[in-house]
CSV table of C-alpha atoms and ligand atoms in Angstrom, one decimal:
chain,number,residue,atom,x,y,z
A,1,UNK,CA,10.8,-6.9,-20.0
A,2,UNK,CA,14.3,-6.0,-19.0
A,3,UNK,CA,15.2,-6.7,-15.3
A,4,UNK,CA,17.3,-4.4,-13.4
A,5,UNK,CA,20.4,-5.2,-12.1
A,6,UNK,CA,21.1,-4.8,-8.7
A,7,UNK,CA,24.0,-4.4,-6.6
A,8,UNK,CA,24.1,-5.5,-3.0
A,9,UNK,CA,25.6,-4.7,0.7
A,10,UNK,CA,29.1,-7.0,1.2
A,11,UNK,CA,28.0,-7.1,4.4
A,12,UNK,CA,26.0,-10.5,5.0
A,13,UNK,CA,28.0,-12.8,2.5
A,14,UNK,CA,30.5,-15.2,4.4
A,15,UNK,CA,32.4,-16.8,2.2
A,16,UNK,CA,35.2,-14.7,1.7
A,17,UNK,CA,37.4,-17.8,0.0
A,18,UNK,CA,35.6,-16.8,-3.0
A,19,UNK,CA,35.4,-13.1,-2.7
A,20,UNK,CA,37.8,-10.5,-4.1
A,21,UNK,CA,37.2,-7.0,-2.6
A,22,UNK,CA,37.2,-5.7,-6.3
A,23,UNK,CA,34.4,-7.6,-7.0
A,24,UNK,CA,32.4,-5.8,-4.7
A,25,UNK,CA,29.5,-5.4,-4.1
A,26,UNK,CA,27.4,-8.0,-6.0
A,27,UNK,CA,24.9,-8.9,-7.8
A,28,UNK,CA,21.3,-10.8,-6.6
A,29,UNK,CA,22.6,-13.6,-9.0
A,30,UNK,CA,25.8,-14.1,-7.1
A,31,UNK,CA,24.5,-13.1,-3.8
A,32,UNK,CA,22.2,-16.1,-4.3
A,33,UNK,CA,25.1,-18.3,-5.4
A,34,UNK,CA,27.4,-17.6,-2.6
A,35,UNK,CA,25.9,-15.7,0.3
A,36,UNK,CA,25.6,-18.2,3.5
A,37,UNK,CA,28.2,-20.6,2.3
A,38,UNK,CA,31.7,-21.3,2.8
A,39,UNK,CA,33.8,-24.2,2.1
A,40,UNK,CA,34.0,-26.5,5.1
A,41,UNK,CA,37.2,-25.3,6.8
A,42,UNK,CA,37.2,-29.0,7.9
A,43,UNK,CA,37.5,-30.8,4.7
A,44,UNK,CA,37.6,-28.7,1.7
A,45,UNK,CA,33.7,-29.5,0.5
A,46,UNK,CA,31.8,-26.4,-1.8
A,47,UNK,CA,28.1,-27.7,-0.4
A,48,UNK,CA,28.2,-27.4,2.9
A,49,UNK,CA,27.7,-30.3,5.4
A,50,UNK,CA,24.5,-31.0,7.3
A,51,UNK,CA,24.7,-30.0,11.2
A,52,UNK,CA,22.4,-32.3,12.2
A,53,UNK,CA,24.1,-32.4,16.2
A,54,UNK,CA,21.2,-31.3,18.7
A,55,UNK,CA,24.1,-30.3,21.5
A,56,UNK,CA,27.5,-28.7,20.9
A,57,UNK,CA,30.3,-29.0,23.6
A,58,UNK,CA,31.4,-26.5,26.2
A,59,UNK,CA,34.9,-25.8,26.9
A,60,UNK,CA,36.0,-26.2,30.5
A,61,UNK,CA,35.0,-22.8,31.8
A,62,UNK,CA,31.8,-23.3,30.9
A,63,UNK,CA,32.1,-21.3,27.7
A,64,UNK,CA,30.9,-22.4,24.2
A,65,UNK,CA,33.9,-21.9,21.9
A,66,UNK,CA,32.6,-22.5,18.7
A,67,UNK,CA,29.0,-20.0,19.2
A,68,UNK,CA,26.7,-23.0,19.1
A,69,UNK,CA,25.0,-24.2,22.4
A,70,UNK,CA,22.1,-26.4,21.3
A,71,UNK,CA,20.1,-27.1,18.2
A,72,UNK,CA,16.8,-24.9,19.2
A,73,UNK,CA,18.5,-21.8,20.3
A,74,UNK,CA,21.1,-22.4,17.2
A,75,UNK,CA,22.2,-24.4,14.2
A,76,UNK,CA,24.8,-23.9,11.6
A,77,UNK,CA,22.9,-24.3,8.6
A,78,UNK,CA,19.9,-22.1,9.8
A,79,UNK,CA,22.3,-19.3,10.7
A,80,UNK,CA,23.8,-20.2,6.3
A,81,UNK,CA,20.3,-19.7,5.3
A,82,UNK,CA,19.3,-16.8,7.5
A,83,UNK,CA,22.5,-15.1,6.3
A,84,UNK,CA,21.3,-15.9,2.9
A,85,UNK,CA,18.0,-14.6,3.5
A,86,UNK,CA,19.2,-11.2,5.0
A,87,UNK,CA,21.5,-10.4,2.0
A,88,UNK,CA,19.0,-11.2,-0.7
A,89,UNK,CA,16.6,-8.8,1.0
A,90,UNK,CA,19.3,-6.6,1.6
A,91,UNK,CA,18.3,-6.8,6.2
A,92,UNK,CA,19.8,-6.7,9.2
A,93,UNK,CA,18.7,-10.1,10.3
A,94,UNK,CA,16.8,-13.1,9.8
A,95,UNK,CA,14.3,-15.6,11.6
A,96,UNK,CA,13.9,-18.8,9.9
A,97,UNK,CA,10.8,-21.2,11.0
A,98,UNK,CA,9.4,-24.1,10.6
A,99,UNK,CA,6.8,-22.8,8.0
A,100,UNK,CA,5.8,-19.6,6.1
A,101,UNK,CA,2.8,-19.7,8.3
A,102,UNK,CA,4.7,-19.8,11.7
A,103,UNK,CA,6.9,-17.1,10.5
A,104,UNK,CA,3.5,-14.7,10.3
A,105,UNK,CA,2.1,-16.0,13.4
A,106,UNK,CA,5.3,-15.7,15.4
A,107,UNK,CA,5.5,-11.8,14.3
A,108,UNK,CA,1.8,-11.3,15.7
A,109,UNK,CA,3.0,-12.8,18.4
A,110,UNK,CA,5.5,-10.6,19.2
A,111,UNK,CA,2.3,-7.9,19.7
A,112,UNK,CA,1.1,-7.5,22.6
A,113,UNK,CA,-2.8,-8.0,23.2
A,114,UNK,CA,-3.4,-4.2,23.5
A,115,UNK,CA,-2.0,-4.1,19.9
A,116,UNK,CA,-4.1,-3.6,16.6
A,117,UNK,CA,-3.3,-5.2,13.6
A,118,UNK,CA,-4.4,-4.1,10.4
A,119,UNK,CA,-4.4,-6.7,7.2
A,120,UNK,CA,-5.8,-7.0,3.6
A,121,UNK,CA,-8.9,-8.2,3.0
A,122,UNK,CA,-7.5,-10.8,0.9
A,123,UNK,CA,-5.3,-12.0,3.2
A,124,UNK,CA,-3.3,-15.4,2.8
A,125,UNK,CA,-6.4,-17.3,4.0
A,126,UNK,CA,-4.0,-19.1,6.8
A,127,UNK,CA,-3.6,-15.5,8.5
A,128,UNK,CA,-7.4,-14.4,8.4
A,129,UNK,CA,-7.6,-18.0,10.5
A,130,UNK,CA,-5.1,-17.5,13.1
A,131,UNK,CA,-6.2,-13.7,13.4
A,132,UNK,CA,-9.9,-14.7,13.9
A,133,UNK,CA,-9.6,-17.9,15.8
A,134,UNK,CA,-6.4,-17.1,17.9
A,135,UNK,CA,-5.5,-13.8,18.1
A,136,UNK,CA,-8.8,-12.3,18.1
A,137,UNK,CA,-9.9,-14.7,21.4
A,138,UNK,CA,-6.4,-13.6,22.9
A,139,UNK,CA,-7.5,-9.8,22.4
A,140,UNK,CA,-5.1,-8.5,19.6
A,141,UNK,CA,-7.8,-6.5,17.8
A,142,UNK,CA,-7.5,-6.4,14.0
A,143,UNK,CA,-8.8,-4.5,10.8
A,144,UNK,CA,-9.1,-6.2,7.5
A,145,UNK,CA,-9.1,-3.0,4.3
A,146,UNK,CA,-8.4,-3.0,0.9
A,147,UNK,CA,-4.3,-2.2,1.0
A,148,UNK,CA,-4.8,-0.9,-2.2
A,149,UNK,CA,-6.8,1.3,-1.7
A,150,UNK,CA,-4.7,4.6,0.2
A,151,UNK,CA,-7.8,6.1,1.6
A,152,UNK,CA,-9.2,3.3,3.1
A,153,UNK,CA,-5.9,1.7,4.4
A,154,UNK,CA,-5.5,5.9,6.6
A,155,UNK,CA,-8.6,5.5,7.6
A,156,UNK,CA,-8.2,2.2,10.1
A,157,UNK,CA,-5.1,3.3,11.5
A,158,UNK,CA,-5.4,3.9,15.4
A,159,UNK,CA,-3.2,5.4,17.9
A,160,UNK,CA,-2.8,1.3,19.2
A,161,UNK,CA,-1.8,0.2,15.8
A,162,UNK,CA,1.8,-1.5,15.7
A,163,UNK,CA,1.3,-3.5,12.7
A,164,UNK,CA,0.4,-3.6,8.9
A,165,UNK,CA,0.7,-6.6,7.2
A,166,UNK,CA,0.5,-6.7,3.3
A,167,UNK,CA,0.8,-8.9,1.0
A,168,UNK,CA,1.9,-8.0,-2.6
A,169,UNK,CA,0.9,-8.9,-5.3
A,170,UNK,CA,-1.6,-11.3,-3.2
A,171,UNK,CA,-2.7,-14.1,-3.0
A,172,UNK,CA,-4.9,-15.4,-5.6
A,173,UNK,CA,-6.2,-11.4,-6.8
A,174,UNK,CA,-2.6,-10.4,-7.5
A,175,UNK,CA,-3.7,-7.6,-6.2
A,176,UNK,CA,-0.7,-4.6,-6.1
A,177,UNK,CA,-0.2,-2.5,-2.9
A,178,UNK,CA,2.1,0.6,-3.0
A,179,UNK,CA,4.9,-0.7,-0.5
A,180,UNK,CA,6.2,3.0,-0.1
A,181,UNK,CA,2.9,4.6,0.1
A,182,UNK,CA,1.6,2.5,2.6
A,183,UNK,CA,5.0,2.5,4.8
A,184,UNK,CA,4.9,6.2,5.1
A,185,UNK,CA,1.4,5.6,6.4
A,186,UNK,CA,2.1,3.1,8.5
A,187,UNK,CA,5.1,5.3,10.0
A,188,UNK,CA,3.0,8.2,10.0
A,189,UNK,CA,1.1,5.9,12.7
A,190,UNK,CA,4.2,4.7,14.6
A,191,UNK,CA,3.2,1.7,13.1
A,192,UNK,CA,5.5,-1.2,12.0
A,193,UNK,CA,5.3,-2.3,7.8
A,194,UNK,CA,5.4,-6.0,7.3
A,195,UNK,CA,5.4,-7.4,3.6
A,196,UNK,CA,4.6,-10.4,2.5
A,197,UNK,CA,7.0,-11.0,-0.1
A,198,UNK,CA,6.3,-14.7,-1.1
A,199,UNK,CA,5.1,-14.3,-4.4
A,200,UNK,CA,7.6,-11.5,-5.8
A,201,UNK,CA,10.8,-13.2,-4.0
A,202,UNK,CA,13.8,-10.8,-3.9
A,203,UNK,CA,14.3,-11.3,-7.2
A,204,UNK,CA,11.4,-9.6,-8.5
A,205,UNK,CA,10.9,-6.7,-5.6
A,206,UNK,CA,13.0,-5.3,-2.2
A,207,UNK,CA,10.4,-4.5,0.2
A,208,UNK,CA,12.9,-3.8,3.0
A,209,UNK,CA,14.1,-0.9,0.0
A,210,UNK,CA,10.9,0.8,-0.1
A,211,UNK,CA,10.5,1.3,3.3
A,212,UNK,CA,9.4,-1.8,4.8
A,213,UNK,CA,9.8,-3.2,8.4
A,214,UNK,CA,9.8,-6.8,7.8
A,215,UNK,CA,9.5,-9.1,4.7
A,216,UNK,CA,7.9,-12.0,5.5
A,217,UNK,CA,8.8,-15.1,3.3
A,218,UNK,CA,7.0,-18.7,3.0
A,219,UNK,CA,10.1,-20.5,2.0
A,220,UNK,CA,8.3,-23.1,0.7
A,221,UNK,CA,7.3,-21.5,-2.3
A,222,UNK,CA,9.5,-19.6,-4.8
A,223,UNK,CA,12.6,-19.1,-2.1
A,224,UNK,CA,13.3,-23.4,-1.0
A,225,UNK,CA,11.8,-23.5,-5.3
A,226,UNK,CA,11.8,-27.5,-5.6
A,227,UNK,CA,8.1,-28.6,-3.7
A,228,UNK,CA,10.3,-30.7,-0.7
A,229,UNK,CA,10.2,-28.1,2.0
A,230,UNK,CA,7.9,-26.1,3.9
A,231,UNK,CA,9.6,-23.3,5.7
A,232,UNK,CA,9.0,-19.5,6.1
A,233,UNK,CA,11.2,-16.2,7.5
A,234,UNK,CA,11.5,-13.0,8.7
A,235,UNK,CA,13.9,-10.1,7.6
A,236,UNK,CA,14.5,-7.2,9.4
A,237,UNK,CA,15.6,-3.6,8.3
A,238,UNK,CA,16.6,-3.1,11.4
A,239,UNK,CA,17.4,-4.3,15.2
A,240,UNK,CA,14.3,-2.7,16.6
A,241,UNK,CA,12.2,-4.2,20.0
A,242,UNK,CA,9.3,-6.1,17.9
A,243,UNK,CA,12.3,-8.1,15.8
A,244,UNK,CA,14.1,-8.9,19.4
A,245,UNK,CA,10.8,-10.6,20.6
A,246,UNK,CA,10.3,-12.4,17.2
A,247,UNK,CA,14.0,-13.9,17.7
A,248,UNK,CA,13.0,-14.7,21.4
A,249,UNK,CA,10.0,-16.6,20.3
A,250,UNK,CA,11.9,-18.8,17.5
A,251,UNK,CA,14.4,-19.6,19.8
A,252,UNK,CA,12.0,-20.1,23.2
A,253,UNK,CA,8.8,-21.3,21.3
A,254,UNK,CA,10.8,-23.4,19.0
A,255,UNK,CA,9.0,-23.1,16.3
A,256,UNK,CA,12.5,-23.9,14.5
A,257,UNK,CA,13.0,-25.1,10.8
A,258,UNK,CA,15.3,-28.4,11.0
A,259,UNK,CA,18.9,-28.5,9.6
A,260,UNK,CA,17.9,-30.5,6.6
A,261,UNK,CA,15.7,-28.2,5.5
A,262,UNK,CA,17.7,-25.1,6.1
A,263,UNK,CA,20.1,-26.6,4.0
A,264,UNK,CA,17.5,-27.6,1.3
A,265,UNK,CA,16.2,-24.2,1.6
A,266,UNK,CA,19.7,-22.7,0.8
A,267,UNK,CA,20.4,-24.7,-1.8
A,268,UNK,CA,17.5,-23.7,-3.5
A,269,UNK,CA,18.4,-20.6,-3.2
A,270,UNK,CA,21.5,-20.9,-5.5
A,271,UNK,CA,19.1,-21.2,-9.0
A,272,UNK,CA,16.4,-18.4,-7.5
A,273,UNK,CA,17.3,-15.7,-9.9
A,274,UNK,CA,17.1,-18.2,-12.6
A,275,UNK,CA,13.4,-19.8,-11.6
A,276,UNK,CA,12.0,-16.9,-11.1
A,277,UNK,CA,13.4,-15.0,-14.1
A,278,UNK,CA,12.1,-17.9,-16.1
A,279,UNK,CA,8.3,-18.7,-14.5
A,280,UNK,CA,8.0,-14.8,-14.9
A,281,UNK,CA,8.6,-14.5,-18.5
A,282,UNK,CA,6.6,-17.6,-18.9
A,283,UNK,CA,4.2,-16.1,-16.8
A,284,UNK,CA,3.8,-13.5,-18.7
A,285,UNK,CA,3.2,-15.1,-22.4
A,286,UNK,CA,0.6,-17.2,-20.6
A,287,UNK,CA,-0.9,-14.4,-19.2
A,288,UNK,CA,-1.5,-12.6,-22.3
A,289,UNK,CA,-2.1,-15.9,-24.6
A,290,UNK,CA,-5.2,-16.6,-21.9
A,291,UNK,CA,-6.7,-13.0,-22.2
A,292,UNK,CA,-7.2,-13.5,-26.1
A,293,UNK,CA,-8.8,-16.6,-25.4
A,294,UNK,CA,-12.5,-17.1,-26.2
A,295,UNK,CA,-12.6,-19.8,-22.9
A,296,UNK,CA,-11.7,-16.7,-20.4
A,297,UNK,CA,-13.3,-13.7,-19.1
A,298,UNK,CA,-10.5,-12.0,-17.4
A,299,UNK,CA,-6.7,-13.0,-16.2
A,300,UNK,CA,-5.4,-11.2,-13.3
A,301,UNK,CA,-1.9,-10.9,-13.9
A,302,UNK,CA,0.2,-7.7,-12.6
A,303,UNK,CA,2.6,-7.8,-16.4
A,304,UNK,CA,-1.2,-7.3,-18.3
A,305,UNK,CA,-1.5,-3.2,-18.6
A,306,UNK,CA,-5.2,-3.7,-18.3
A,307,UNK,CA,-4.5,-4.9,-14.3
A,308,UNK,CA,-5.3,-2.5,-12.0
A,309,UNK,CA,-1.9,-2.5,-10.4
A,310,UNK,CA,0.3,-2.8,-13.2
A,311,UNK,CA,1.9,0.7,-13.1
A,312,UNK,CA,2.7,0.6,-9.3
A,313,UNK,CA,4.0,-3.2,-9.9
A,314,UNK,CA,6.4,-1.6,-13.1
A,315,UNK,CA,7.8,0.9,-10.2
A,316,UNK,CA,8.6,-1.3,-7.6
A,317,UNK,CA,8.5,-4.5,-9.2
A,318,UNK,CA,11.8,-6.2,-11.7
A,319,UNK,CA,9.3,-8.5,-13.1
A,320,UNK,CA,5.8,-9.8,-12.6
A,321,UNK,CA,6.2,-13.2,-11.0
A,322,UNK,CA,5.1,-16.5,-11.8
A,323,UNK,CA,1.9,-16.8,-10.3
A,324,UNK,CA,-1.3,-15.6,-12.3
A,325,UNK,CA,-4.8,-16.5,-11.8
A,326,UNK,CA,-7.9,-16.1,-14.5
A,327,UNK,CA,-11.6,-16.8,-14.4
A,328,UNK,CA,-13.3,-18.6,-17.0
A,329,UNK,CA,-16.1,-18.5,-18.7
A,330,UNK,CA,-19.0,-20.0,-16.9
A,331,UNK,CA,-19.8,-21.4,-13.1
A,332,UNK,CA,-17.8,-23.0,-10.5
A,333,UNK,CA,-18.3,-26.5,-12.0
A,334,UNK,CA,-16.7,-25.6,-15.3
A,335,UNK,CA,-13.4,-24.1,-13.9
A,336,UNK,CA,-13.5,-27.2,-12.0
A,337,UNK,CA,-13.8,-28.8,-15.3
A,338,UNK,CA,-11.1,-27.3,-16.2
A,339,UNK,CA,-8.6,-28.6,-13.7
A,340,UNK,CA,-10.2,-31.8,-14.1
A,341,UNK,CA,-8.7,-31.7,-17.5
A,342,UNK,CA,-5.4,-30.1,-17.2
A,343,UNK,CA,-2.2,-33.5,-17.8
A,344,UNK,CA,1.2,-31.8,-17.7
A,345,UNK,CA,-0.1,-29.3,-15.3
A,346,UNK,CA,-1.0,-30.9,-11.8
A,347,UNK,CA,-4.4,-30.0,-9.8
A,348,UNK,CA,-2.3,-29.0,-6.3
A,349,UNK,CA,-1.9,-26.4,-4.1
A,350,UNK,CA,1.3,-24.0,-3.1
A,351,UNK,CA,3.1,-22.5,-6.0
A,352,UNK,CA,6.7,-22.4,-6.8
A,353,UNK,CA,8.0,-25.6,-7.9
A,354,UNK,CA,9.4,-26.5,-11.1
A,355,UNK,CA,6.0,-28.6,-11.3
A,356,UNK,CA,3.4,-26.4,-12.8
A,357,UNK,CA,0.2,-26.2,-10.4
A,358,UNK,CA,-4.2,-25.4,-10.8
A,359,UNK,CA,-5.4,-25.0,-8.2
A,360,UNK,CA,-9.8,-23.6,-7.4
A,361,UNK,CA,-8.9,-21.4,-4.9
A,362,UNK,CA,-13.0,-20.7,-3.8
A,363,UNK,CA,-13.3,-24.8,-2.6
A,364,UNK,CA,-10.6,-24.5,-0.2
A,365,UNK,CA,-10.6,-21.1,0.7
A,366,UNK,CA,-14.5,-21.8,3.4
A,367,UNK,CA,-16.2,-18.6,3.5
A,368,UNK,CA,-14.2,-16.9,0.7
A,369,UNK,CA,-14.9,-13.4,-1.4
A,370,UNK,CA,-12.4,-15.3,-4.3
A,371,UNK,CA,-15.2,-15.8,-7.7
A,372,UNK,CA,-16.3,-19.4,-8.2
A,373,UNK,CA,-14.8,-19.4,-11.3
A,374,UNK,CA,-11.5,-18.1,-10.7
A,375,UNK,CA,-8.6,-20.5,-11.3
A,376,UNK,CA,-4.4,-19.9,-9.8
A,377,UNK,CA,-2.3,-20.9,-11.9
A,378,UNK,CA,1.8,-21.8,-10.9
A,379,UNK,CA,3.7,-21.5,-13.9
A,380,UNK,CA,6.7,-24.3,-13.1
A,381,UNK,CA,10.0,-24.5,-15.2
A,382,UNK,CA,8.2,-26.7,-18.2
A,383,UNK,CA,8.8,-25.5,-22.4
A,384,UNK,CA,5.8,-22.6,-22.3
A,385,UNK,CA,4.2,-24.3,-25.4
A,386,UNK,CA,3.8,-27.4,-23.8
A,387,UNK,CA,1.8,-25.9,-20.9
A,388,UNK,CA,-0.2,-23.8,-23.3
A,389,UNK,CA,-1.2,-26.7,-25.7
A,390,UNK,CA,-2.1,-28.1,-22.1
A,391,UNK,CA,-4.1,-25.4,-21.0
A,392,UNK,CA,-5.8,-25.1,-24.4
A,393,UNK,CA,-6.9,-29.0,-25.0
A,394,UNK,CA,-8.2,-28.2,-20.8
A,395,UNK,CA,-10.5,-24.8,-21.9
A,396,UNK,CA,-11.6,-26.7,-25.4
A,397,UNK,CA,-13.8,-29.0,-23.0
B,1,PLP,C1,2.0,-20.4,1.3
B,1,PLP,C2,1.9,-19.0,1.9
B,1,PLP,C3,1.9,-18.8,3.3
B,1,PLP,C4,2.0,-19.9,4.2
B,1,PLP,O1,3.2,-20.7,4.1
B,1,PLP,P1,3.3,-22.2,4.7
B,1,PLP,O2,4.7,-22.5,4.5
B,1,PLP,O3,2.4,-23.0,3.8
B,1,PLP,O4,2.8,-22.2,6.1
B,1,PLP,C5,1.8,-17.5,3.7
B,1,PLP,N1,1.7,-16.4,2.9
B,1,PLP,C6,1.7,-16.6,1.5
B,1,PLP,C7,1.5,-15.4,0.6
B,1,PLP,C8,1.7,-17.9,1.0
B,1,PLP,O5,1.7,-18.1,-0.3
């Protein structure tokens, strides 16, 4: 499938030792490339150095010439990667923290206790946890619905409701929610949209473009792209109160990624457009070698034009991702025997490494609706043949 090219906002890129005005604006490829870097005015370096100081000197009346006060509050290289981060998702601003999972619960933390929440039933299981066991207790009231479902989603909106979270596609359905539909709900409501934009990356799909509030990133996954850092974010369309609490709790809370791996983070971000092209084209030929094969019952995959939210995915999506989960033929115990049997792919969670992952989602996730015998699988950067031959030697038994 061709991907569209898309042209980006000078705004948020830095380095302007590399930019010539006619070159503007660019593209997601160079925007990856350059945006958050500079070379080191101090020595000439192209990869910038690691900040690793916690405390920064004051000039002698009392000011802090240079922006940088102390390592919690601020840190060069998390200020490179949240520049990044802001133009890839084409923002305002950016909250980096210490995981993908802080980055959520640090945005429902920025509610208030009156507030109500509403999420997808299939929500990252890690948010269905700290909404039940630590937001509930602390009154934030929440709905779980079917984001997919329009109906459903305007029927739990109340007149308290400042959030809704979705995640698409999700986690491991792939299920497809209609970013714009369900941001002109939410604003019908007064509501704020947050998307969960871990799987897509910007590569793929611009939530902040279709009328989103907030993207929310695990950084981990597709965006750090190498399996050596866990880290998450927040973009923002705009300055707006709910954003200005968010920054107050990174910086107050601390719940701050380190310099190391902002700086791992960003450059991973150089080779995104690549990855991602890649595991989504691979993706894709897996996708549809699996649903011909006589081992599997069904492979949920947005590319496939039998999935229920392929033609909303083709309108807001540049490509289908590399994540894709199917369910075998048969019981828990033989997708399990089907991991078991996987060698170039590895039985692991997270997604987004080079490393191609299987993981059973239903034994982790305790209490799940996900089927017994569904398997996610992370397509990494190996030769596609090699992991089908792998797959296929797993399903022959
Ligand atoms: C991994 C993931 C998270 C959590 O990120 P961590 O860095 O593991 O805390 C949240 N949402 C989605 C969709 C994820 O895949």
């Amino acid at each position: 499938m061709p991907l569209k090219n898309r042209s980006y906002n000078q705004e948020n890129v830095i380095p302007h030792h590399f930019m010539s005005p006619e070159a503007m604006p660019f593209s997601a490829d160079t925007q990856a490339v350059h945006s958050g870097r500079a070379i080191d005015p101090s020595t000439g370096a192209l990869t910038p150095p690691i900040h690793l100081s916690t405390t920064f000197e004051r000039d002698g009346d009392g000011s802090y010439p240079k922006g940088y006060v102390y390592g919690r509050s601020g840190n060069p290289n998390r200020d490179a990667l949240e520049t990044a981060l802001t133009a890839l998702e084409q923002g305002t601003e950016t909250a980096t923290f210490g995981s993908g999972s802080a980055a959520t619960f640090s945005l429902l933390q920025a509610l208030g206790p009156e507030d109500h929440v509403i999420a997808p039933q299939s929500v990252y299981f890690g948010v269905q946890q700290m909404l039940s066991n630590i937001f509930a207790p602390w009154g934030l009231s929440y709905t779980l619905v079917d984001t997919t479902d329009l109906a459903a989603m305007a029927k739990v909106l109340r007149p308290n409701t400042r959030l809704v979270l979705i995640e698409t596609p999700s986690n491991p359905q792939l299920a497809v929610t209609d970013i714009q539909a369900v941001a002109d709900l939410a604003h019908q409501a007064n509501a704020y949209l947050a998307c969960d934009n871990t799987i897509a990356s910007p590569i793929l799909q611009t939530p902040l473009d279709l009328g989103a509030d907030f993207v929310i990133h695990a950084t981990t996954k597709y965006l750090a792209g190498h399996g050596d850092v866990i880290g998450g974010a927040v973009v923002t369309r705009e300055l707006n109160p709910l954003f200005e609490q968010l920054r107050t709790i990174q910086t107050i809370g601390g719940v701050v990624p380190s310099p190391f791996d902002c700086w791992l983070t960003l450059r991973g971000l150089q080779t995104l457009p690549l990855r991602v092209r890649a595991q989504a084209q691979a993706a894709q030929a897996i996708a549809t070698w699996l649903a011909q094969h006589p081992a599997i019952e069904r492979v949920l995959y947005p590319g496939l034009p039998d999935h229920p939210g392929h033609a909303i995915a083709q309108q807001q999506m540049m490509g289908y991702g590399g994540l894709l989960s199917f369910l075998v033929k048969g019981d828990q115990d033989t997708a399990m025997g089907v991991a078991a049997k996987t060698r170039l792919i590895a039985r692991a969670t997270s997604f987004g490494s080079p490393h191609s992952t299987v993981e059973h989602r239903a034994s982790i996730e305790k209490g799940t609706t996900t089927a017994p015998n569904l398997l996610r699988l992370s397509i990494g950067l190996e030769q596609v043949d090699d992991l089908m031959a792998d797959l296929d030697q797993a399903l022959k038994g």
